[in-house]
XYZ file of C-alpha atoms in Angstrom:
682
model
C 51.509 -3.099 18.588
C 53.352 -0.521 16.635
C 56.948 -0.083 17.715
C 59.938 1.623 16.202
C 63.671 1.556 16.649
C 63.500 5.102 17.976
C 61.656 3.772 21.032
C 64.741 2.076 22.400
C 66.822 5.225 21.834
C 64.263 7.337 23.618
C 64.113 4.903 26.507
C 67.875 5.105 26.925
C 67.850 8.894 26.847
C 65.006 9.199 29.339
C 66.042 6.407 31.622
C 63.535 3.890 30.281
C 60.720 6.315 30.986
C 61.890 7.154 34.529
C 62.136 10.851 35.368
C 64.173 12.227 38.217
C 65.269 15.703 39.220
C 68.941 16.115 40.169
C 68.211 19.226 42.209
C 65.896 19.138 45.163
C 65.875 21.052 48.396
C 64.440 18.370 50.693
C 65.988 14.937 50.854
C 63.381 12.193 51.006
C 63.104 8.495 50.597
C 59.736 8.781 48.883
C 56.066 9.289 49.633
C 53.902 7.400 52.078
C 50.136 7.023 51.858
C 48.069 6.837 54.987
C 44.451 6.338 54.139
C 43.576 9.120 51.682
C 46.524 11.338 52.655
C 50.077 11.449 51.280
C 53.132 12.259 53.427
C 56.761 12.918 52.494
C 59.166 10.464 54.092
C 61.519 13.026 55.674
C 62.482 14.309 59.085
C 61.482 17.882 58.236
C 57.890 18.593 59.186
C 55.598 19.685 56.336
C 54.488 23.309 56.147
C 51.993 23.137 53.270
C 48.799 21.160 52.824
C 47.612 20.766 49.227
C 44.110 19.401 48.819
C 43.136 17.877 45.456
C 39.589 16.628 45.567
C 39.287 14.450 48.647
C 43.032 13.666 48.748
C 45.437 15.725 50.905
C 49.191 16.075 50.350
C 51.371 17.106 53.313
C 54.299 18.827 51.539
C 56.900 21.551 51.834
C 56.739 24.938 50.176
C 60.266 25.200 48.835
C 60.311 22.225 46.385
C 56.978 23.289 44.917
C 57.819 26.993 44.679
C 61.114 26.157 42.951
C 59.409 24.367 40.047
C 55.776 25.526 39.878
C 54.867 28.992 38.727
C 51.239 28.550 39.789
C 52.190 27.671 43.354
C 54.374 30.786 43.449
C 51.441 32.971 42.438
C 48.989 31.328 44.798
C 51.246 31.722 47.832
C 52.782 35.137 47.154
C 49.744 36.846 45.665
C 47.757 36.141 48.815
C 50.391 38.102 50.768
C 50.042 35.642 53.601
C 53.460 34.203 54.530
C 51.837 31.863 57.003
C 49.531 30.331 54.408
C 49.557 26.579 54.959
C 46.726 25.211 52.795
C 46.089 25.318 49.051
C 43.070 23.794 47.315
C 43.540 22.619 43.712
C 40.202 21.163 42.625
C 40.523 22.034 38.939
C 43.883 20.470 38.147
C 43.724 18.166 35.075
C 44.576 14.589 35.909
C 43.376 15.206 39.464
C 45.189 13.636 42.410
C 47.182 11.149 40.346
C 48.755 13.832 38.174
C 49.553 16.045 41.149
C 51.120 13.132 42.980
C 53.528 12.509 40.101
C 54.306 16.221 39.772
C 54.985 16.483 43.500
C 57.315 13.480 43.382
C 59.177 15.104 40.493
C 59.593 18.287 42.537
C 61.125 16.260 45.371
C 63.428 14.376 42.988
C 61.649 11.052 43.380
C 61.861 8.799 40.310
C 58.663 8.900 38.266
C 57.734 6.149 35.806
C 56.320 7.639 32.628
C 53.857 5.388 30.787
C 51.288 5.805 28.063
C 48.579 5.644 30.723
C 49.827 8.590 32.827
C 51.743 10.779 30.390
C 48.764 12.795 29.136
C 47.528 13.577 32.644
C 51.013 14.478 33.803
C 51.610 16.684 30.770
C 48.361 18.585 31.380
C 49.096 18.768 35.123
C 52.540 20.216 34.448
C 50.986 22.835 32.192
C 48.446 23.662 34.900
C 51.185 24.013 37.531
C 53.267 26.097 35.068
C 56.380 23.945 35.464
C 58.299 25.700 32.669
C 61.955 26.109 31.740
C 61.935 29.635 33.196
C 62.004 28.183 36.700
C 64.383 25.305 36.114
C 66.074 23.748 33.114
C 64.667 20.333 32.287
C 61.427 21.025 34.095
C 58.420 18.719 33.912
C 56.804 20.302 30.839
C 59.944 19.783 28.762
C 60.444 16.193 29.826
C 56.800 15.102 29.380
C 56.695 16.805 25.992
C 59.843 14.970 24.917
C 58.401 11.637 26.050
C 55.239 12.291 24.071
C 57.084 13.237 20.912
C 59.807 10.601 20.857
C 58.207 7.609 22.573
C 54.421 7.781 22.468
C 53.874 9.069 18.941
C 56.192 6.467 17.457
C 54.151 3.619 18.914
C 50.719 2.525 17.692
C 49.714 1.067 21.032
C 50.850 4.072 23.064
C 49.135 6.509 20.716
C 45.829 4.674 21.177
C 46.203 4.502 24.953
C 47.169 8.178 25.259
C 44.284 9.268 23.058
C 41.931 7.173 25.163
C 43.273 8.766 28.357
C 42.632 12.249 26.945
C 38.873 11.775 27.343
C 39.032 13.117 30.907
C 41.438 15.926 30.125
C 39.369 18.248 27.960
C 40.016 21.000 27.084
C 43.649 20.770 28.237
C 44.539 17.890 25.924
C 42.997 19.724 22.979
C 44.793 22.981 23.705
C 48.125 21.204 24.121
C 47.617 19.454 20.734
C 47.856 16.009 22.313
C 44.645 14.831 20.651
C 45.661 16.197 17.262
C 49.128 14.671 17.347
C 47.913 11.267 18.505
C 45.144 11.260 15.880
C 47.594 12.031 13.104
C 50.016 9.406 14.393
C 47.252 6.773 14.381
C 46.097 7.848 10.911
C 49.625 7.732 9.521
C 50.184 4.196 10.818
C 46.742 2.979 9.674
C 47.413 4.260 6.143
C 50.986 2.946 6.008
C 52.038 0.358 3.465
C 51.242 -3.095 4.897
C 54.651 -4.274 3.726
C 56.155 -2.182 6.507
C 54.246 -4.102 9.180
C 55.236 -7.393 10.695
C 53.325 -9.501 13.188
C 54.983 -10.375 16.497
C 53.718 -13.327 18.509
C 54.507 -12.720 22.158
C 52.392 -15.478 23.659
C 50.069 -13.036 25.388
C 46.381 -13.101 24.539
C 46.171 -9.324 24.310
C 48.857 -9.086 21.651
C 48.632 -12.352 19.794
C 48.684 -10.587 16.487
C 49.897 -7.128 17.418
C 51.680 -5.450 14.507
C 55.150 -3.995 15.010
C 56.356 -1.027 13.019
C 59.805 -1.625 11.580
C 60.282 0.007 8.215
C 64.063 -0.013 8.370
C 64.522 -3.756 8.648
C 63.387 -4.618 5.128
C 64.952 -8.082 5.236
C 63.064 -9.289 8.287
C 62.427 -13.037 7.886
C 59.052 -12.788 9.605
C 57.743 -10.391 6.964
C 55.680 -12.180 4.376
C 54.914 -15.139 6.654
C 51.512 -13.635 7.432
C 49.669 -11.108 5.320
C 48.366 -8.083 7.152
C 44.552 -7.816 6.914
C 43.299 -4.396 5.829
C 41.030 -4.081 8.868
C 43.706 -4.761 11.482
C 43.238 -1.318 13.053
C 39.431 -1.393 13.397
C 39.245 -2.913 16.864
C 41.830 -0.596 18.419
C 40.260 2.497 16.919
C 36.793 1.457 18.058
C 37.650 1.877 21.756
C 37.987 5.636 21.300
C 35.316 8.110 22.279
C 33.225 9.340 19.382
C 34.844 12.792 19.116
C 38.330 11.272 19.082
C 37.228 8.602 16.611
C 35.959 11.367 14.337
C 39.351 13.083 14.578
C 41.124 9.860 13.602
C 38.773 9.154 10.667
C 39.117 12.739 9.456
C 42.910 12.444 9.518
C 42.705 9.099 7.708
C 40.542 10.669 4.972
C 43.112 13.405 4.468
C 45.811 10.793 3.998
C 43.818 9.128 1.204
C 42.668 5.771 2.545
C 40.179 3.861 0.394
C 36.634 4.938 1.174
C 35.317 1.368 1.487
C 37.787 0.709 4.325
C 36.732 3.908 6.065
C 33.102 2.870 5.731
C 33.865 -0.569 7.132
C 35.619 1.016 10.117
C 32.583 3.227 10.755
C 30.258 0.211 10.646
C 32.525 -1.675 13.033
C 32.507 1.267 15.437
C 28.709 1.525 15.255
C 28.317 -2.200 15.921
C 30.306 -1.763 19.133
C 28.765 1.435 20.464
C 25.251 1.047 19.031
C 24.715 -2.706 19.098
C 20.939 -2.780 19.522
C 17.939 -2.310 17.265
C 14.256 -2.836 18.017
C 12.992 -6.179 16.819
C 9.376 -7.167 16.435
C 9.233 -8.611 19.951
C 11.057 -5.678 21.535
C 14.350 -7.440 22.287
C 17.784 -6.271 21.251
C 19.079 -7.508 17.933
C 22.781 -7.377 17.103
C 24.177 -5.608 14.094
C 24.870 -8.694 12.043
C 25.382 -6.749 8.859
C 28.400 -4.821 10.068
C 31.879 -5.673 8.890
C 33.532 -7.681 11.641
C 37.218 -7.198 12.005
C 39.732 -9.926 12.613
C 39.454 -11.317 16.109
C 43.217 -11.240 16.408
C 43.444 -7.497 16.011
C 42.537 -6.533 19.560
C 45.394 -4.700 21.229
C 46.573 -4.790 24.815
C 45.275 -1.277 25.250
C 41.789 -2.398 24.248
C 41.808 -5.796 25.920
C 40.513 -4.513 29.236
C 38.104 -2.063 27.636
C 34.508 -2.753 28.605
C 32.973 0.500 27.487
C 30.266 1.164 24.982
C 26.753 2.501 25.047
C 24.383 -0.434 25.027
C 20.814 0.185 23.907
C 18.117 -1.869 25.592
C 14.890 -0.794 23.986
C 11.403 -1.950 24.827
C 9.453 -0.262 22.114
C 9.253 3.511 22.505
C 11.718 6.295 22.797
C 10.380 7.347 26.205
C 11.881 4.206 27.752
C 15.446 5.260 26.926
C 17.272 7.096 29.713
C 17.792 10.735 28.875
C 21.581 10.729 29.284
C 21.973 7.533 27.307
C 19.738 8.832 24.521
C 21.757 12.045 24.378
C 25.024 10.120 24.044
C 23.616 7.876 21.362
C 22.218 10.839 19.474
C 25.663 12.426 19.482
C 27.230 9.189 18.196
C 24.708 8.870 15.369
C 25.089 12.496 14.321
C 28.866 12.175 14.326
C 28.835 8.964 12.301
C 26.500 10.463 9.701
C 28.835 13.416 9.281
C 31.937 11.280 8.593
C 30.470 8.631 6.255
C 32.362 8.919 2.954
C 30.255 10.500 0.205
C 31.014 7.756 -2.313
C 28.305 5.243 -3.128
C 28.672 1.804 -1.498
C 31.136 3.077 1.107
C 28.769 1.516 3.662
C 25.983 -0.997 3.147
C 22.394 0.084 2.580
C 21.286 -2.140 5.448
C 23.571 -0.244 7.820
C 22.244 3.100 6.594
C 18.639 2.023 7.126
C 19.354 0.769 10.656
C 21.099 4.032 11.382
C 18.111 5.890 9.957
C 15.749 3.925 12.175
C 17.692 4.937 15.284
C 18.039 8.517 14.063
C 14.270 8.860 13.783
C 13.753 7.282 17.159
C 16.280 9.530 18.920
C 15.156 12.728 17.129
C 18.453 13.446 15.402
C 18.860 16.840 13.709
C 16.544 17.036 10.654
C 19.336 18.158 8.316
C 21.385 15.044 9.130
C 18.340 12.799 8.763
C 17.683 14.264 5.315
C 21.300 13.680 4.353
C 21.026 10.092 5.542
C 17.841 9.588 3.524
C 19.625 10.785 0.385
C 22.428 8.313 1.055
C 19.891 5.492 1.345
C 18.298 6.615 -1.923
C 21.649 6.166 -3.672
C 21.696 2.462 -2.720
C 17.973 1.776 -2.416
C 18.111 -1.254 -4.714
C 20.285 -3.033 -2.099
C 17.691 -2.679 0.675
C 15.706 -5.568 2.139
C 12.129 -5.666 3.344
C 13.154 -6.146 6.989
C 15.267 -2.986 6.878
C 12.413 -0.945 5.375
C 9.944 -1.826 8.121
C 10.856 1.229 10.186
C 8.353 1.958 12.968
C 6.507 5.232 12.956
C 7.231 7.011 16.225
C 4.402 9.524 15.737
C 1.479 8.276 17.757
C -1.936 7.906 16.175
C -0.621 7.237 12.674
C 0.401 4.139 10.764
C 2.440 1.406 12.372
C 5.282 1.780 9.858
C 6.729 4.994 8.490
C 5.281 4.886 4.969
C 6.127 8.539 4.334
C 9.799 7.777 4.967
C 9.807 4.986 2.385
C 8.078 7.335 -0.039
C 10.878 9.884 0.424
C 13.542 7.192 0.011
C 11.918 6.094 -3.230
C 11.841 9.668 -4.512
C 15.542 10.085 -3.733
C 16.237 6.833 -5.579
C 14.325 7.947 -8.673
C 16.120 11.297 -8.710
C 19.462 9.514 -8.396
C 18.541 7.041 -11.148
C 17.557 9.858 -13.454
C 20.808 11.675 -12.735
C 22.972 8.594 -13.267
C 20.964 7.516 -16.300
C 21.792 10.782 -18.040
C 25.525 10.178 -17.599
C 27.248 8.165 -20.371
C 28.936 5.665 -18.105
C 27.813 4.216 -14.848
C 29.919 1.866 -12.798
C 28.681 0.621 -9.482
C 31.112 -0.263 -6.757
C 29.519 -3.679 -6.667
C 31.852 -4.595 -9.533
C 34.785 -4.174 -7.194
C 36.008 -6.194 -4.257
C 33.716 -4.925 -1.528
C 30.918 -7.387 -2.273
C 31.312 -11.097 -2.672
C 30.433 -13.122 -5.731
C 26.842 -13.789 -4.685
C 26.119 -10.108 -4.169
C 27.688 -9.218 -7.498
C 25.605 -11.874 -9.236
C 22.449 -10.560 -7.608
C 23.197 -6.998 -8.604
C 24.216 -7.957 -12.123
C 20.784 -9.454 -12.909
C 17.732 -7.238 -13.419
C 18.222 -3.532 -13.328
C 17.837 -1.404 -10.223
C 14.301 -0.210 -10.949
C 12.993 -3.757 -11.267
C 14.590 -4.742 -7.967
C 13.114 -1.676 -6.317
C 9.679 -2.420 -7.795
C 9.701 -5.895 -6.261
C 10.858 -4.406 -2.969
C 8.108 -1.770 -2.993
C 5.441 -4.360 -3.831
C 6.593 -6.527 -0.921
C 6.575 -3.490 1.356
C 3.041 -2.573 0.242
C 1.879 -6.112 0.953
C 3.322 -5.884 4.455
C 1.992 -2.455 5.392
C -1.402 -2.961 3.735
C -2.498 -4.976 6.775
C -2.436 -1.762 8.811
C -5.992 -0.448 9.019
C -4.705 3.072 9.621
C -3.024 3.136 6.218
C -5.026 5.450 3.997
C -5.918 4.619 0.422
C -4.129 7.749 -0.783
C -0.799 6.770 0.789
C -1.073 3.284 -0.650
C -1.909 4.606 -4.099
C 0.825 7.270 -4.112
C 3.514 4.776 -3.128
C 2.292 2.202 -5.654
C 2.247 4.731 -8.489
C 5.585 6.342 -7.612
C 7.523 3.982 -9.864
C 7.226 4.322 -13.651
C 5.292 1.676 -15.590
C 8.480 0.339 -17.160
C 9.814 -0.675 -13.740
C 7.282 -3.510 -13.418
C 7.282 -6.317 -15.950
C 4.764 -8.260 -13.868
C 2.095 -6.865 -11.535
C 1.604 -10.010 -9.456
C 3.247 -8.414 -6.427
C 1.104 -5.326 -6.783
C -2.041 -7.472 -7.106
C -1.051 -9.326 -3.942
C -0.704 -6.016 -2.114
C -4.085 -4.804 -3.405
C -5.780 -8.013 -2.333
C -4.176 -7.744 1.104
C -5.371 -4.144 1.416
C -8.920 -5.172 0.447
C -8.864 -7.897 3.109
C -7.757 -5.451 5.814
C -10.243 -2.759 4.705
C -13.557 -4.525 4.049
C -15.579 -1.299 4.402
C -14.254 0.304 1.220
C -16.894 1.574 -1.156
C -17.194 0.426 -4.760
C -15.663 3.671 -5.971
C -12.689 3.270 -3.625
C -12.171 -0.318 -4.762
C -12.088 0.777 -8.393
C -9.685 3.574 -7.495
C -7.428 1.107 -5.689
C -7.402 -1.386 -8.571
C -6.591 1.385 -11.022
C -2.918 1.215 -9.995
C -2.691 -2.317 -11.411
C -2.331 -3.281 -15.069
C -4.384 -6.409 -15.743
C -2.339 -7.192 -18.835
C 0.774 -7.664 -16.688
C -0.727 -10.379 -14.493
C 0.461 -13.961 -14.791
C -1.920 -16.871 -15.440
C -1.861 -17.811 -11.771
C -2.781 -14.283 -10.721
C -5.508 -14.071 -13.372
C -7.083 -17.300 -12.147
C -7.074 -15.981 -8.591
C -8.451 -12.606 -9.643
C -11.252 -14.187 -11.689
C -12.552 -15.855 -8.524
C -11.790 -12.971 -6.148
C -15.052 -11.621 -4.784
C -13.311 -8.621 -3.245
C -12.441 -7.151 -6.642
C -14.927 -4.962 -8.509
C -16.806 -6.706 -11.328
C -15.280 -4.367 -13.879
C -11.774 -5.423 -12.859
C -12.690 -9.115 -13.092
C -13.998 -8.578 -16.628
C -10.792 -6.769 -17.567
C -8.748 -9.652 -16.191
C -10.727 -12.214 -18.175
C -10.543 -10.148 -21.334
C -6.785 -9.627 -21.044
C -6.301 -13.332 -20.432
C -8.406 -14.173 -23.503
C -6.238 -11.827 -25.556
C -3.095 -13.507 -24.255
C -4.431 -16.941 -25.124
C -5.440 -15.822 -28.608
C -2.007 -14.349 -29.188
C -0.361 -17.503 -27.895
C -2.483 -19.701 -30.169
C -1.780 -17.523 -33.179
C 1.934 -17.585 -32.457
C 1.814 -21.349 -32.094
C 0.046 -21.669 -35.453
C 2.648 -19.495 -37.124
C 5.438 -21.563 -35.657
C 3.815 -24.796 -36.805
C 3.462 -23.389 -40.304
C 7.121 -22.358 -40.297
C 8.274 -25.969 -40.301
C 9.064 -28.975 -38.195
C 12.615 -27.783 -37.504
C 11.349 -24.766 -35.643
C 8.590 -26.677 -33.900
C 10.781 -29.167 -32.109
C 12.756 -26.628 -30.030
C 9.515 -24.980 -28.984
C 8.145 -28.294 -27.722
C 11.301 -29.008 -25.778
C 11.355 -25.532 -24.306
C 7.705 -25.801 -23.345
C 8.348 -29.166 -21.751
C 11.273 -27.835 -19.727
C 9.213 -24.806 -18.755
C 6.384 -26.992 -17.483
C 8.818 -29.188 -15.570
C 10.252 -26.119 -13.863
C 6.867 -24.733 -12.821
C 5.133 -25.673 -9.554
C 2.560 -28.477 -9.579
C -0.201 -26.111 -8.505
C 0.538 -23.893 -11.486
C 0.413 -26.861 -13.890
C -2.902 -28.078 -12.464
C -4.326 -24.578 -12.700
C -3.182 -24.281 -16.287
C -4.809 -27.625 -17.187
C -8.078 -26.516 -15.628
C -7.871 -23.216 -17.469
C -7.340 -25.045 -20.778
C -10.452 -27.159 -20.182
C -12.477 -24.057 -19.436
C -11.143 -22.380 -22.554
C -12.053 -25.382 -24.755
C -15.550 -25.449 -23.275
C -15.974 -21.770 -23.979
C -14.748 -22.233 -27.558
C -17.250 -25.083 -28.152
C -20.088 -23.011 -26.770
C -19.008 -20.126 -28.961
C -19.079 -22.332 -32.107
C -22.530 -23.599 -31.135
C -23.805 -20.072 -30.748
C -22.330 -19.175 -34.135
C -24.127 -22.123 -35.808
C -27.443 -21.181 -34.222
C -26.932 -17.637 -35.327
C -26.350 -18.786 -38.921
C -29.568 -20.838 -38.863
C -31.530 -17.939 -37.518
C -30.062 -15.728 -40.210
C -31.219 -18.155 -42.959
C -34.693 -18.346 -41.486
C -34.859 -14.621 -41.385
C -33.852 -14.380 -45.064
C -36.566 -16.875 -46.025
C -39.217 -15.002 -44.139
C -38.065 -11.791 -45.743
C -38.484 -13.250 -49.242
C -41.930 -14.600 -48.438
C -42.951 -11.251 -47.082
C -41.803 -9.546 -50.275
C -43.774 -12.023 -52.396
C -46.899 -11.502 -50.367
C -46.528 -7.762 -50.733
C -46.423 -8.086 -54.561
C -49.502 -10.310 -54.599
C -51.563 -7.785 -52.696
C -51.035 -5.217 -55.468
C -53.520 -7.066 -57.917
C -57.379 -7.391 -57.493
C -58.933 -10.205 -55.590
C -60.877 -11.484 -58.699
C -57.800 -11.565 -60.862
C -55.842 -13.262 -58.206
C -58.629 -15.783 -57.772
C -58.717 -16.633 -61.522
C -54.941 -16.892 -61.516
C -55.029 -19.309 -58.640
C -57.769 -21.367 -60.365
C -55.900 -21.450 -63.691
C -52.759 -22.377 -61.910
C -54.545 -25.147 -60.080
C -56.155 -26.455 -63.341
C -52.876 -26.416 -65.138
C -51.147 -28.260 -62.342
C -53.975 -30.882 -62.370
C -53.695 -31.333 -66.134
C -49.965 -31.785 -65.976
C -50.260 -34.328 -63.240
C -52.865 -36.292 -65.116
C -50.761 -36.219 -68.231
C -47.747 -37.513 -66.442
C -49.706 -40.297 -64.829
C -51.414 -41.247 -68.057
C -48.196 -41.452 -69.987
C -46.960 -44.052 -67.596
C -50.037 -46.388 -68.027
C -50.746 -48.754 -71.101
C -52.972 -47.264 -73.788
C -56.325 -48.984 -74.462
C -59.287 -48.256 -76.709
C -61.469 -47.410 -73.756
C -58.910 -44.960 -72.521
C -58.594 -43.329 -75.869
C -62.364 -43.016 -76.044
C -62.372 -41.471 -72.623
C -59.727 -38.951 -73.680
C -61.651 -37.943 -76.803
C -64.898 -37.299 -74.956
C -63.853 -34.074 -73.248
C -62.617 -32.670 -76.494
C -66.042 -33.120 -78.034
C -67.481 -31.445 -74.940
C -65.124 -28.523 -75.343
C -66.024 -28.221 -79.093
C -69.721 -28.271 -78.392
C -69.366 -25.659 -75.816
C -67.306 -23.492 -78.081
């Protein structure tokens, strides 16, 4: 725990925290308790009965009147000298504080500790035990103990602030809460080099830090480095309003915002440990920053407080008082989250948003929380986005909420994109190497597009989800955010499965949100055989795939023509690409290649048949033209022409045949005979 050298000085001045009054009118050996009543151990009979709650104190008037202004007024203003009973039901600190004050009035030694000092200080103020009645009265001495002992100690400041929970508004008016909060904030923000760890052997303070700035040459300093979250566990035992005061004071003193956010998440994990899981059981806040297990203080070791949520599914099952307390905690935590991006994780914000919607937190704070989620939306996970819809009769999950978160993200992206420089806190030390590597890959919009597609696939199984809501959420992102529409196709197919009664027009409208040219080969093969898709969409898928194949073949041809040196790397890259792809994808690609070759062969066959038909058609066209010309002459002329043509052809044939045979006298005689016939006729 925090300690200082001034503590020992203060203990010497105030008798090691033991108060005693040198002047008292009734000599006594102390107080005796009999059942619920307290009696003064003296021979003088008591003449005043003071009742505090259900506890009675049998006292004497003179010691109380000498040091308490309130008791003077109560007794003398009633103008009843024989008054023997006073009821003090509204005294802060109740019977315990009055007991200590009464002992002080009688001169009995009182042990001042961090556990009783706040109640005794408020009780002294209530009883008006000021310096006007007696020098060194109870107000002065309790105030000195607070200032010089409590506020110099980390442990005592925590314990006193915790004890102030039952002393409102007295502790607030006396500035006890403010002073303890500032003391805690000052020590939490102090340079870690001024802290050393003391091992006392006790479990409660195994690693309790001691404050000792003056002893710079302490040999124990440097043996163990102080973790930055050493104060989380002690601060988390405070009530929410006091925790807010401490965090506010820490902000003023300039602590790093990521540490403040981690402290808030640690506090929420302790006071709001439960979230609704799918089966209705409580799930711990695994995403919160856990502090070092050795940082629990002795003041917090016996603390067993906390508001534990045990939820069975609906907000009506939560007790009213418990829900009210949790609502106040959530509203307070939202108001103190640092405004910087990445001060808390997106997963924590979404879990907080889930509980805020369930507990009906103020709408203005819910809107503020939604904007904070939009700033870090690319860090969200699908499980965090599946927030139940607490409005009966609607969808199972709150799709409208995700739509608003996406709109906030797009607005934030547009705002940050217009700025010349953008540096995410993920480049700093808050996230580990794996998170930095994940965030350094594709840009935020691409990560969000994959997240939205996964969310659409999940919520599309809900039959109450309207087509309009699905379409609006799918089209909310710009086209450049998606390089591949496989996730969107999967969501569309899932929606078609869950809504088999959609009309053809509605199916076309649903598929309009998808770009067939952005589908992978696997998705195209599935879509080509998907009977749920409209025929027009299937044709578009096949056409886009044919275009891709043609482009790929043309590119391959160009690369082959470029030379062997450029071809070899392509083959190796293709081989490595095929080795890295799943077996099912390779088999599907082989089948697709066979189908493509078959289609190409059939296409060549059709082209050949078409060419033959074209030649036949040309021939018929020429014959038709010839026949048309022949019909222009008379039938007699055409008949003589045919006969002359036939005679000429016969003569030529005979001549050719005769020239090939041997010439004889008989043949020559035979040839001469027709000539004589022709001459005679002529």
